[in-house]
Coordinates of C-alpha atoms and ligand atoms in Angstrom, one line a residue:
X28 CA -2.1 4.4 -9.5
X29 CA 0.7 7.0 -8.9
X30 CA 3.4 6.7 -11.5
X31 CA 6.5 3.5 -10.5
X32 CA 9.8 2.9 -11.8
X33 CA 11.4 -0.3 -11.1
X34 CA 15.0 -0.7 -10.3
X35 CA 17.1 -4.0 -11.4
X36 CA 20.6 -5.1 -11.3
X37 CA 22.8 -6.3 -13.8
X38 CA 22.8 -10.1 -14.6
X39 CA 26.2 -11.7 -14.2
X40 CA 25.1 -15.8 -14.9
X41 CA 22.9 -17.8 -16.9
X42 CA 20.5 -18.3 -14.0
X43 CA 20.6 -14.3 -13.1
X44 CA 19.9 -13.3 -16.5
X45 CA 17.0 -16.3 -16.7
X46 CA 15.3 -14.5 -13.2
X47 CA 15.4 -10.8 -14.6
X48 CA 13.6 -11.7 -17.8
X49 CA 11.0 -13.4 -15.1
X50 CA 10.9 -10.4 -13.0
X51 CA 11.1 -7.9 -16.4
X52 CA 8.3 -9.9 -18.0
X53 CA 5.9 -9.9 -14.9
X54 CA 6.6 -6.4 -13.8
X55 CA 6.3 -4.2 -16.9
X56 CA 2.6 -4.9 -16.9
X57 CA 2.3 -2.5 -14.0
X58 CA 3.4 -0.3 -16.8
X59 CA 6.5 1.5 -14.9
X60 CA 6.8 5.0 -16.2
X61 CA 10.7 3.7 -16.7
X62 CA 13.4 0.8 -15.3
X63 CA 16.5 1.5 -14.1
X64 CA 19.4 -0.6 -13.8
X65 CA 22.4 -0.3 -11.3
X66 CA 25.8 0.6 -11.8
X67 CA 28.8 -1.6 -9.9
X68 CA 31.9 0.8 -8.3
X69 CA 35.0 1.0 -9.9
X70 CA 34.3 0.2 -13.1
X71 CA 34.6 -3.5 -13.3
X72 CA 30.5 -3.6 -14.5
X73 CA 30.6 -0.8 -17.0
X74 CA 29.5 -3.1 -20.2
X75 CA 27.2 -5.0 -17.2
X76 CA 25.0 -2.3 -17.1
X77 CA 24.7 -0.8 -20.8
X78 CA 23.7 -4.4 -21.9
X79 CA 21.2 -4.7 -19.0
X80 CA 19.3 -1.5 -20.2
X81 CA 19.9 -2.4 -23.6
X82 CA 18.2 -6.0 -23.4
X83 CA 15.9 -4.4 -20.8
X84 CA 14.7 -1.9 -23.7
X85 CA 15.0 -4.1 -27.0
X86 CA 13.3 -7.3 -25.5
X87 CA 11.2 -5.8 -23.0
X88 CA 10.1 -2.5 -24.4
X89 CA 11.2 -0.2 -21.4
X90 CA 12.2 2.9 -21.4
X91 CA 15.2 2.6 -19.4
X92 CA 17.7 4.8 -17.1
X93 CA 21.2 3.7 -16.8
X94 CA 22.6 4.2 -13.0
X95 CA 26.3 5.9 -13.9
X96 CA 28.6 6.4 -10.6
X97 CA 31.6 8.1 -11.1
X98 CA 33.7 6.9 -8.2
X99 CA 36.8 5.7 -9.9
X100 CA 35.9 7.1 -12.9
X101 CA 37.8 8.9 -15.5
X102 CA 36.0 11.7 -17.7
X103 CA 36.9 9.5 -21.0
X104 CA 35.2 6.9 -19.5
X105 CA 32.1 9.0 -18.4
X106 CA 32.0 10.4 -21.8
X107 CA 32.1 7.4 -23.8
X108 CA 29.5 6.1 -21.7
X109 CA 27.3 9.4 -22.0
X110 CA 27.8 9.5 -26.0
X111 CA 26.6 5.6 -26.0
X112 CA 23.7 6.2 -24.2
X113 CA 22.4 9.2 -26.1
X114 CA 23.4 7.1 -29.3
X115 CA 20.9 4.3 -28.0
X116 CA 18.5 7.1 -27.6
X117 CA 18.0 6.5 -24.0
X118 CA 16.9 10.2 -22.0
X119 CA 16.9 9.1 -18.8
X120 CA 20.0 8.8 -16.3
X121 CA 20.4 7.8 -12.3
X122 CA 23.7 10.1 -11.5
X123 CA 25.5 8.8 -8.3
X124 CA 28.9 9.1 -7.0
X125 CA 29.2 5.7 -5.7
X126 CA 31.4 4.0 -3.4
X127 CA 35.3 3.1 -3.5
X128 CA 35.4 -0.7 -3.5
X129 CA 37.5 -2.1 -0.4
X130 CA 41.7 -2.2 -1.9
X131 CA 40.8 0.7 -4.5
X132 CA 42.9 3.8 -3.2
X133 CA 42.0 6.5 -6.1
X134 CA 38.5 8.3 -6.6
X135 CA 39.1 9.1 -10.1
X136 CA 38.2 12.6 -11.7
X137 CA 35.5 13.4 -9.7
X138 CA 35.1 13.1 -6.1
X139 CA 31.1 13.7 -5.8
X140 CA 27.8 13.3 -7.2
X141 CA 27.3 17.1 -7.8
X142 CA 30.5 17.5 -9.8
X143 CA 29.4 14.2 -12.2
X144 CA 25.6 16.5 -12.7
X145 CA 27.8 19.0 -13.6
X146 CA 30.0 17.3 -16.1
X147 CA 26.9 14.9 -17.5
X148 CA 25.4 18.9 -18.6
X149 CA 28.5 20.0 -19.7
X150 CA 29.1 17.4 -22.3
X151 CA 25.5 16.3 -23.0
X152 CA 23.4 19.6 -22.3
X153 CA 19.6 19.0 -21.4
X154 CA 19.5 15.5 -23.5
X155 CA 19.1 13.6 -20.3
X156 CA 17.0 14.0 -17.4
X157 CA 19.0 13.5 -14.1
X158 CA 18.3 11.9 -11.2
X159 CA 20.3 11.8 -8.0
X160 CA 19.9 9.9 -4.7
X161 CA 18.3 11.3 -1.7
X162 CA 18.8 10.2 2.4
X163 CA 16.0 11.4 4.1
X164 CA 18.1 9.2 7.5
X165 CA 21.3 11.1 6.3
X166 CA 23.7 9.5 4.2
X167 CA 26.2 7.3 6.3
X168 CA 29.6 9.1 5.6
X169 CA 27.6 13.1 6.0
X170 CA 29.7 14.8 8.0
X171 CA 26.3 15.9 9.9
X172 CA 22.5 15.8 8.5
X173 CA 22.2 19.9 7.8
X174 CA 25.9 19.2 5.2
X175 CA 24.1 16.2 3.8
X176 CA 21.3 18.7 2.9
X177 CA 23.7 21.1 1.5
X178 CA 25.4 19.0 -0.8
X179 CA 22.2 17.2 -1.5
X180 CA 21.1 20.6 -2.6
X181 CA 24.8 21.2 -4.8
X182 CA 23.4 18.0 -6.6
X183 CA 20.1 19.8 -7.4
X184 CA 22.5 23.2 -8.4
X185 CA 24.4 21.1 -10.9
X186 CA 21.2 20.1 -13.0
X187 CA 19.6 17.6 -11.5
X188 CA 16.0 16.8 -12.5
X189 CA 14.7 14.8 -9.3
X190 CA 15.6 12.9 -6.7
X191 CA 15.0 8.9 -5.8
X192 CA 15.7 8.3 -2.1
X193 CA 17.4 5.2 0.0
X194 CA 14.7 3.2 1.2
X195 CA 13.3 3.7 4.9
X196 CA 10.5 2.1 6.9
X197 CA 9.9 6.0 8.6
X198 CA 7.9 7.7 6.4
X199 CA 8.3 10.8 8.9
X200 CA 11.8 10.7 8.0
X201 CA 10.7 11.3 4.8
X202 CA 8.5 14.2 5.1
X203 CA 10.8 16.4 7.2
X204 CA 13.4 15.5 4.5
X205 CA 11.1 17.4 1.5
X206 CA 10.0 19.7 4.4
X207 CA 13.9 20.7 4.8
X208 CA 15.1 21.0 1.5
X209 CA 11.7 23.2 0.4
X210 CA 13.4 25.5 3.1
X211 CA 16.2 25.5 1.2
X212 CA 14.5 26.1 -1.8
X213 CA 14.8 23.2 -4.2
X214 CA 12.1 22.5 -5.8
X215 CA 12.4 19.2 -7.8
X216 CA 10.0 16.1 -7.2
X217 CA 12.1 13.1 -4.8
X218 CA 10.7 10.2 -5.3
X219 CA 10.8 7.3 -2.2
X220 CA 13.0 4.5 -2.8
X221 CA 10.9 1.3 -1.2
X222 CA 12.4 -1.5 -0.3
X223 CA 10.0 -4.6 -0.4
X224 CA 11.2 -7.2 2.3
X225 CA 11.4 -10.3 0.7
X226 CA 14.6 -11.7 3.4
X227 CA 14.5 -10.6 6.5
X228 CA 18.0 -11.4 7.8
X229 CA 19.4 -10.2 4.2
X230 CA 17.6 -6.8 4.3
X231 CA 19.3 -6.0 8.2
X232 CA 22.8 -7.0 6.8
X233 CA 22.3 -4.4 3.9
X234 CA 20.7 -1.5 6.3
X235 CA 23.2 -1.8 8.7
X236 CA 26.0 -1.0 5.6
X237 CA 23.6 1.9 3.8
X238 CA 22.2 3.3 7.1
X239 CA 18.7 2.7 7.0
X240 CA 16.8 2.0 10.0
X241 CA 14.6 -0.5 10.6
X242 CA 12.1 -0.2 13.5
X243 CA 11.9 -2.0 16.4
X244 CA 8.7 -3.0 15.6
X245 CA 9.3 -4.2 12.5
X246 CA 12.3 -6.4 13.6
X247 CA 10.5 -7.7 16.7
X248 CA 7.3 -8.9 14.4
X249 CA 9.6 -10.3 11.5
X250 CA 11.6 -12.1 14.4
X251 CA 8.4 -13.5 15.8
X252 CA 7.7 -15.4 12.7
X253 CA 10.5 -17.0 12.3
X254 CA 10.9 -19.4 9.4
X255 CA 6.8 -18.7 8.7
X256 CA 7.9 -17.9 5.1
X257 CA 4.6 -17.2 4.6
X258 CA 3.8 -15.1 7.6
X259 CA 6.5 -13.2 6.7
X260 CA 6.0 -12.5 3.3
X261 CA 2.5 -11.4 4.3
X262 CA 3.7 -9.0 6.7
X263 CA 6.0 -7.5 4.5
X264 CA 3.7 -6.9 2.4
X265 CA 1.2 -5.4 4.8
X266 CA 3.9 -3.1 6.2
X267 CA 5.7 -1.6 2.9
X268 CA 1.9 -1.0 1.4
X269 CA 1.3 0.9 4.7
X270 CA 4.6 3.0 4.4
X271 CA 3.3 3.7 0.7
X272 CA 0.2 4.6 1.4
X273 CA 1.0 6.9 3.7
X274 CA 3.8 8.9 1.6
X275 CA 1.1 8.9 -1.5
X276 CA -1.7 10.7 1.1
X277 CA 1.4 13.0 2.4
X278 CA 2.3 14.1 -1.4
X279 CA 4.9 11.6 -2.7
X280 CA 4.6 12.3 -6.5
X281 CA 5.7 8.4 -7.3
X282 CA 7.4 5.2 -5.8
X283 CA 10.9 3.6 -7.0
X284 CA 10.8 0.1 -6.0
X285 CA 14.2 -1.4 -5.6
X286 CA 13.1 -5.6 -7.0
X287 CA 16.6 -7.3 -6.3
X288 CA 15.2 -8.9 -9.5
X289 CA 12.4 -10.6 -8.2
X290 CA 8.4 -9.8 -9.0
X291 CA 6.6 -11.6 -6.4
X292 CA 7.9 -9.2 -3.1
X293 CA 7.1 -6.0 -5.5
X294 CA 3.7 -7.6 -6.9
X295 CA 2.8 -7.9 -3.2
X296 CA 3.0 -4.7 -2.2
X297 CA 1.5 -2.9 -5.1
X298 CA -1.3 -5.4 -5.1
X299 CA -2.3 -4.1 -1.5
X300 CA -2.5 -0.9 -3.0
X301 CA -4.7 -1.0 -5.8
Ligands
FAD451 P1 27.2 12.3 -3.0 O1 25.9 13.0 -3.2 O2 28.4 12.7 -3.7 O3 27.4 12.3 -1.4 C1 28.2 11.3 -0.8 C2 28.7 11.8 0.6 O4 29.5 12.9 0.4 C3 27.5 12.3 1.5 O5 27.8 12.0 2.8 C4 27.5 13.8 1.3 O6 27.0 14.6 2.4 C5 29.0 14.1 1.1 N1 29.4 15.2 0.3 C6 28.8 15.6 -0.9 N2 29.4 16.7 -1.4 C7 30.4 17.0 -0.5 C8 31.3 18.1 -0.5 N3 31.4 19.0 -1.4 N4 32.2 18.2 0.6 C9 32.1 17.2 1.6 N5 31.2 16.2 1.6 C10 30.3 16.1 0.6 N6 25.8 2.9 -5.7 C11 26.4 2.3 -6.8 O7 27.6 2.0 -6.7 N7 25.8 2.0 -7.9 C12 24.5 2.3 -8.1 O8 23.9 2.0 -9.1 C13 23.8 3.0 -7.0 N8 22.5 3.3 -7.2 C14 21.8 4.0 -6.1 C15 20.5 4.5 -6.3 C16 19.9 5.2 -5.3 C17 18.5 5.7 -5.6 C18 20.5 5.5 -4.1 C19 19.8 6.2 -3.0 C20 21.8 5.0 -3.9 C21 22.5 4.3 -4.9 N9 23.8 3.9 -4.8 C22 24.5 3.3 -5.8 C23 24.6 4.1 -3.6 C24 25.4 5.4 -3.6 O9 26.3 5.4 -4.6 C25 26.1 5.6 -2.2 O10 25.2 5.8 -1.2 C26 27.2 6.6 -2.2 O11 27.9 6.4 -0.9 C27 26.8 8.0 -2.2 O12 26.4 8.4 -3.5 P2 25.8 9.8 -3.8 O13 25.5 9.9 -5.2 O14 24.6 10.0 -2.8 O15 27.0 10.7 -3.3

C-alpha cells in the first residue's frame, strides 16, 4: 500500500465528537503514516483544533499534523500556537493561508501562505515539517494558472517540506501540475488530496466554492442513480479507486484522504485498492 494520511475536522457537539472517535477508531488500522486536523478562519477554532490533535494523538495513538492558517492571524497568536505544538512534541504541520470569513475586513499579519512558511522557520527552525496546499485546477482567486504556480513555488522557497493538493476527479490535471512545477524546479513530493464521494449534491455545493471540477461524466452517472444510495456509494467507490490507481501507476508518492469524519466512504475506496 502506498503511504495515507487522513484528514478530520474538529468536533464542535457531543454527537460530532461521538462520529470522529468512530471514524478515528476504524481508520487508524489502515495505519496512516499521520492525521491531520483542519483549522477554522479567523480564529474562532484555534483551541478546536489543538484539542482535536491532542485527543486524536493521546486516545488514538496518531501522529498528528495540526492545519494552522494565518488569515486573520496575529504573529502572537501564531507563535503561541507554534510553541504549544512543539511543547506537545507534535513535528508535523499543514501551513495554509486560509480564507477571510464573510463580515471580517482585516487579514491579520500575514497576507499569504508563503509568508506564514516563512515565519513558522523563523521562530521554530527545522522542528516541523511543512506542508502546504497545492491546485493542480488553479486556485479560485489566482490571478492566472502560471501566478498560481509562482507563488505555489514562493511557498516551496519559504521552507516548505511537501505539498497536499485540493481534491480533483482529473488525474491529468494532476500530472501536468508536477510536470509544471518540475519545470520550475521544485522538487518536493505533492501528495493528491482525494475526495471520497459519500453526498453527491453536498460534494457539487463544495466544488463549485473551492473550484474543483467535476466531470460531466461523473455528474451525469451520479444523477442517474438518483436516491440508489447504494448504487451510488458503489460508484463512488469504483470511480475515486480508479482516479487513485491511476495517480499511484503515474508516480504519486502517497494519497491524503479528506474523511469529513466518516470511515465507511474512505474504507470503500481503499478497499478497491488493495
Ligand atoms: P496561498 O498559497 O497564500 O494562495 C492564495 C491565493 O493567493 C492563490 O490564488 C495564490 O495564487 C495567490 N497568491 C499567493 N501569493 C501571492 C502573492 N505574493 N501575490 C499575489 N497573489 C498571491 N482552509 C482553512 O481555512 N483551514 C484549513 O484547515 C484548510 N486546509 C486545507 C488543506 C488543504 C490540503 C488544501 C488544499 C486547502 C485547505 N484550506 C484550508 C483551504 C485554503 O486555506 C484556501 O484554499 C485558501 O483560499 C488558500 O490557501 P493557500 O494556503 O493555498 O494560500
Amino acid at each position: 500500500m502506498p503511504s495515507i494520511s487522513f484528514e478530520f475536522f474538529p468536533p464542535k457537539t457531543d454527537e460530532q465528537r461521538a462520529q470522529l472517535d468512530r471514524a478515528a477508531q476504524q481508520l487508524k488500522g489502515l495505519e496512516p503514516e499521520y492525521a491531520s486536523v483542519t483549522f477554522g478562519a479567523g480564529g474562532s477554532t484555534l483551541s478546536y483544533t489543538g484539542d482535536t490533535v491532542a485527543h486524536l494523538h493521546r486516545e488514538h495513538g496518531l501522529t498528528v499534523a495540526p492545519h494552522l492558517s494565518c488569515m486573520g492571524g496575529t504573529r502572537a497568536e501564531i507563535s503561541a500556537l507554534l510553541d504549544g505544538y512543539r511543547a506537545a512534541g507534535y513535528r508535523r504541520l499543514v501551513a495554509l493561508r486560509g480564507d477571510l470569513p464573510s463580515g471580517m475586513a482585516s487579514h491579520g499579519d500575514f497576507r499569504y501562505a508563503a509568508e506564514l512558511v516563512q515565519f513558522i522557520r523563523e521562530h521554530t527552525g527545522d522542528h516541523f515539517h511543512i506542508e502546504v496546499a497545492a491546485y493542480p485546477e488553479t486556485h479560485p482567486q489566482a490571478e492566472d494558472a502560471l501566478s498560481d504556480l509562482r507563488h505555489f513555488k514562493a511557498k516551496v522557497d519559504a521552507g516548505a517540506n511537501g505539498a497536499i493538493t485540493q481534491y480533483f476527479f482529473n488525474p491529468d490535471a494532476y500530472f501536468r501540475f508536477v510536470d509544471d512545477i518540475r519545470r520550475l524546479g521544485v522538487e518536493v513530493p505533492v501528495v493528491p488530496g482525494i475526495m471520497p464521494i459519500s453526498n453527491f449534491s453536498q460534494l457539487k455545493r463544495f466544488s463549485d466554492m473551492c473550484g474543483a471540477e467535476i466531470p460531466r461524466w461523473i455528474a451525469k452517472r451520479m444523477q442517474a442513480h438518483g436516491d440508489d444510495v447504494e448504487a451510488v456509494r458503489q460508484l463512488s467507490a469504483e470511480v475515486v479507486a480508479g482516479l487513485c490507481r491511476r495517480l499511484l501507476e503515474g508516480g504519486a508518492p502517497g494519497l491524503h484522504f479528506y474523511t469529513l469524519n466518516r470511515s465507511r466512504p474512505t474504507r470503500a475506496v481503499l478497499e478497491l485498492l488493495h
